[in-house]
PDB file of C-alpha atoms in Angstrom:
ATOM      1  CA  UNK A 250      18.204   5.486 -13.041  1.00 73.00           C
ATOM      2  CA  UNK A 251      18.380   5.510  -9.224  1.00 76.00           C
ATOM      3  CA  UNK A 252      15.786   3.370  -7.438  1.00 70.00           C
ATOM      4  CA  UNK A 253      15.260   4.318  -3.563  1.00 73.00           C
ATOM      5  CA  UNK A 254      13.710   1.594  -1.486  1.00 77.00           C
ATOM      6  CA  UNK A 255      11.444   2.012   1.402  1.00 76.00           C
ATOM      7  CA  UNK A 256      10.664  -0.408   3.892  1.00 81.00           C
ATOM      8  CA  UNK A 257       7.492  -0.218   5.611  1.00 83.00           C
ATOM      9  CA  UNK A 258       5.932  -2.336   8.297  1.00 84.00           C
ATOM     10  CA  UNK A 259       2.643  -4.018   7.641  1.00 83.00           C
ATOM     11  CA  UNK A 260       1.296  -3.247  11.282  1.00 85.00           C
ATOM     12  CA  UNK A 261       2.390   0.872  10.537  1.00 88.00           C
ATOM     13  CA  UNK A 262      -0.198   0.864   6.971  1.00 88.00           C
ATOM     14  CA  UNK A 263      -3.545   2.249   7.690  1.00 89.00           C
ATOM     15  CA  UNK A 264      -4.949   2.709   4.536  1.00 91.00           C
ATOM     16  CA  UNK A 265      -5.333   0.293   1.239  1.00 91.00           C
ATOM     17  CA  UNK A 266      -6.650   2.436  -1.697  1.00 91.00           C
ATOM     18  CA  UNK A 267      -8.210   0.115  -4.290  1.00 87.00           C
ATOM     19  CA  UNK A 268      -6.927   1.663  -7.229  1.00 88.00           C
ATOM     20  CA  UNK A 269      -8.996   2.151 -10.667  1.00 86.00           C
ATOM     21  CA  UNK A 270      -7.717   0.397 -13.801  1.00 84.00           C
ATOM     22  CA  UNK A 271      -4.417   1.177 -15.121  1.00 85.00           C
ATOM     23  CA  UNK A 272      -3.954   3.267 -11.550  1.00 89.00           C
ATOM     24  CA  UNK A 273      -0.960   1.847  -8.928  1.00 91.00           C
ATOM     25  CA  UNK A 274      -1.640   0.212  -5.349  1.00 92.00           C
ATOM     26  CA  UNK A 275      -1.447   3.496  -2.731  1.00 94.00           C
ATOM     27  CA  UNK A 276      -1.041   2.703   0.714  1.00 93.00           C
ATOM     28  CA  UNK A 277      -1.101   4.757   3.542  1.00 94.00           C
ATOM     29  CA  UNK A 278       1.202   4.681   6.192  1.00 91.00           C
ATOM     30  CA  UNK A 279       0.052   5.849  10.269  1.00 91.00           C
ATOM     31  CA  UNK A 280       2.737   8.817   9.533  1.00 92.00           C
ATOM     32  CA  UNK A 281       0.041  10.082   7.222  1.00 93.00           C
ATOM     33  CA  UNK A 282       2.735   9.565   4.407  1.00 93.00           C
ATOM     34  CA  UNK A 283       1.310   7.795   1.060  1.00 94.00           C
ATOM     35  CA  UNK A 284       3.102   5.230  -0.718  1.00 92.00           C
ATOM     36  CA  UNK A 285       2.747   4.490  -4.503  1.00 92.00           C
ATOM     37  CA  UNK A 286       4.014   0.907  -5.267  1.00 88.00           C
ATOM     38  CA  UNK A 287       4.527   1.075  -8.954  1.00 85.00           C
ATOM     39  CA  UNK A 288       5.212  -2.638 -10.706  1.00 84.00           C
ATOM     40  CA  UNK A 289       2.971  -4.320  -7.981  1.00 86.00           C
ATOM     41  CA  UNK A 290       0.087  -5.788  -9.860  1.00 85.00           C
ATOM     42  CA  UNK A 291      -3.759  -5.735  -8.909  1.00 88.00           C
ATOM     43  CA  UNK A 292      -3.339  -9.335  -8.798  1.00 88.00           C
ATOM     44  CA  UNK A 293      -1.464  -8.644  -5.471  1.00 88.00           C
ATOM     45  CA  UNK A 294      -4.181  -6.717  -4.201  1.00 87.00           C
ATOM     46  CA  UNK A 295      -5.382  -9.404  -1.834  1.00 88.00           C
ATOM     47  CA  UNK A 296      -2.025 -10.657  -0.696  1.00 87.00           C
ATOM     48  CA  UNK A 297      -1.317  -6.496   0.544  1.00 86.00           C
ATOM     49  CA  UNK A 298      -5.265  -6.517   2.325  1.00 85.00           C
ATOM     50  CA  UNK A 299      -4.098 -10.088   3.775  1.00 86.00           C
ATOM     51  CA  UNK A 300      -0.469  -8.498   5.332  1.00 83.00           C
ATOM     52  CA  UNK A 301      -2.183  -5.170   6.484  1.00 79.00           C
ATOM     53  CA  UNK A 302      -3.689  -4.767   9.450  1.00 60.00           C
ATOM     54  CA  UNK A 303      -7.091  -5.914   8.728  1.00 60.00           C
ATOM     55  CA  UNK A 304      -9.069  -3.753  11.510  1.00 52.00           C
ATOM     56  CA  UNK A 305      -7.315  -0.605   9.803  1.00 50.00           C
ATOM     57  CA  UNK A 306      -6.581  -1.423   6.134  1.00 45.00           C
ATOM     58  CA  UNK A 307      -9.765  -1.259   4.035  1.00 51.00           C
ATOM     59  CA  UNK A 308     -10.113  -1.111   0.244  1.00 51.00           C
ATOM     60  CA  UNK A 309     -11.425   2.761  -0.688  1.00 49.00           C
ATOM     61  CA  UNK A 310     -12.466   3.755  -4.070  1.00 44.00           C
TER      62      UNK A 310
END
């Protein structure tokens, strides 16, 4: 198994997607490119809201 890791800045997400149960965190980047961060717990959730840019980053359903 190859594992490919992306770095991406906190300032460059513009997008949070609250995710339904069982679903992955999505983020979206200003690129318009979404991220899926698969292992990353809901439990995070607030720590990725904290880190994003708060003005730009809001929860969605």
């Amino acid at each position: 198994m190859v594992r490919r890791f992306t770095t991406i800045r906190w300032v460059d997400v513009t997008m949070v997607f609250q995710p339904a149960p069982g679903d992955p965190i999505r983020i979206r980047r200003s690129d318009g490119k979404l991220f899926v961060l698969p292992g990353v717990g809901l439990d995070r959730l607030p720590e990725i809201l904290a880190l994003a840019t708060q003005d730009s980053a809001e929860p969605r359903a």
